[in-house]
Amino acid sequence: MTRAPYAADPAQHGGREFGVQRSNAGAEQRGPRSDFQRDRDRIIHSMSFRRLKSKTQVFIAPDGDHYRTRLTHSLEVAQIGRVLARALGLDEDLTEALCLAHDLGHPPFGHAGEDALSDAMTAHGGFCHNAQALRTVMRLESPYPEHDGLNLTWDLLEGLAKHNGPITEPGWALAELDAAFPLQFSAWPSLEAQIAAVSDDIAYDNHDIDDGLRAGFLDLDDLLELDFLAQQWRAVEKRFPNAPRERQLRELVRDQIGLMVNDVLEYTNAQVAGYMSVAEIRAAGQQLAGFSPAMTEHERALKKFMYDKLYYHPEQVSAATRARDVVAKLFAAYSQDATLMPNEWRQRLPSEQPDRARMIADFIAGMSDRFAMQSCAAIYGEQPSGLTNV
């Protein structure tokens, strides 16, 4: 595929926060990789990425191993992102890296855990999983001797911060990081970042349907109240009239993903016609990659349905309430008695606020669902119950 003129170029990226001096002049290259490929590999090899395998996507700490976690979700987002990037002539490696990194800031128990940390951090600048993703790759995940963080390219960090668009009021975490390595919050991000964002929507819109049906939280008859899904279902039944229902349902999910991907390609190609550089994309003043207006309406209706029927299902709400309690209790315990934290964290814990609370939040945000439950049980003497509902 020919590289589009508005594709990000790994040979002309915006630099890295830290320069690296090595005695072996060639050691930094470590193989024939572009800088965006190196970004991707640093993310994949990070501990934060590995911990996503045990963090909630939809269902909290699921016992069943057929349900998606943050890790499998991130891999599915990356797969869709690469397809879109290749078809649009964008940089696949940057797109993939953004997709893989986009959820690194999620605490245990998904949005329930984030709500609990946000409440706990109200007096200390708040908590946001998107800002925490930047904080994770720029400060917390530190495997290198010379500097904190993974020292990713400016283009990766900019896209991670702004994949949902320009930032007008950055919270403390983003503001602090931007002061150290300015990310031009007022501009739109690259098309690679915009594609990563819409790939996330495509993945969780459809794969959450798959998980919801599998768990029995969603019903096909309810899904078919959405006209655009009903149309897809009738087409599936016509093509495969004798197939088992479970296989027909999985075909429906695949068809819906394909429909959305093709819509993004057609709409985005039309939107970017005439643009000749990444700089022009950033200065466009609007989102250029995404769904068409018609598909946007369908996708909004689907999201509303998913919130009504799955995310706010009574069993999900009950589990989320218990999960928030676990995170709140962990934050309270570590705030009152720092000796409960591991030595490597306790020794670095600041004595003054808000830095002290922020490091406690860093520690909790990095936990997997299981480790958070085990830590709570070790502190309070009772294993949290009612969290797993599948």
PDB file of C-alpha atoms in Angstrom, residues 1-2 4 6 80-92 195 261-262 264-266 268-269:
ATOM      1  CA  MET A   1       0.000   0.000   0.000  1.00  0.00           C
ATOM      2  CA  THR A   2       1.333   3.425  -0.952  1.00  0.00           C
ATOM      3  CA  ALA A   4      -0.465   8.613   2.033  1.00  0.00           C
ATOM      4  CA  TYR A   6      -0.747  12.752   5.470  1.00  0.00           C
ATOM      5  CA  ILE A  80      -9.033  -3.419  13.415  1.00  0.00           C
ATOM      6  CA  GLY A  81      -6.711  -0.416  13.588  1.00  0.00           C
ATOM      7  CA  ARG A  82      -4.086  -2.069  11.400  1.00  0.00           C
ATOM      8  CA  VAL A  83      -6.669  -2.984   8.762  1.00  0.00           C
ATOM      9  CA  LEU A  84      -7.946   0.593   8.621  1.00  0.00           C
ATOM     10  CA  ALA A  85      -4.456   2.127   8.644  1.00  0.00           C
ATOM     11  CA  ARG A  86      -3.254  -0.096   5.823  1.00  0.00           C
ATOM     12  CA  ALA A  87      -6.279   0.643   3.643  1.00  0.00           C
ATOM     13  CA  LEU A  88      -5.904   4.391   4.243  1.00  0.00           C
ATOM     14  CA  GLY A  89      -2.148   4.451   3.622  1.00  0.00           C
ATOM     15  CA  LEU A  90      -1.356   5.440   7.218  1.00  0.00           C
ATOM     16  CA  ASP A  91       1.481   4.199   9.422  1.00  0.00           C
ATOM     17  CA  GLU A  92       0.339   0.801  10.668  1.00  0.00           C
ATOM     18  CA  ILE A 195      -8.252   5.686  13.617  1.00  0.00           C
ATOM     19  CA  VAL A 261     -14.978  -0.770   8.974  1.00  0.00           C
ATOM     20  CA  ASN A 262     -16.133  -0.181   5.403  1.00  0.00           C
ATOM     21  CA  VAL A 264     -15.061   4.364   8.206  1.00  0.00           C
ATOM     22  CA  LEU A 265     -12.932   3.765   5.103  1.00  0.00           C
ATOM     23  CA  GLU A 266     -15.426   5.355   2.731  1.00  0.00           C
ATOM     24  CA  THR A 268     -12.536   9.002   5.949  1.00  0.00           C
ATOM     25  CA  ASN A 269     -11.233   8.767   2.380  1.00  0.00           C
TER      26      ASN A 269
END
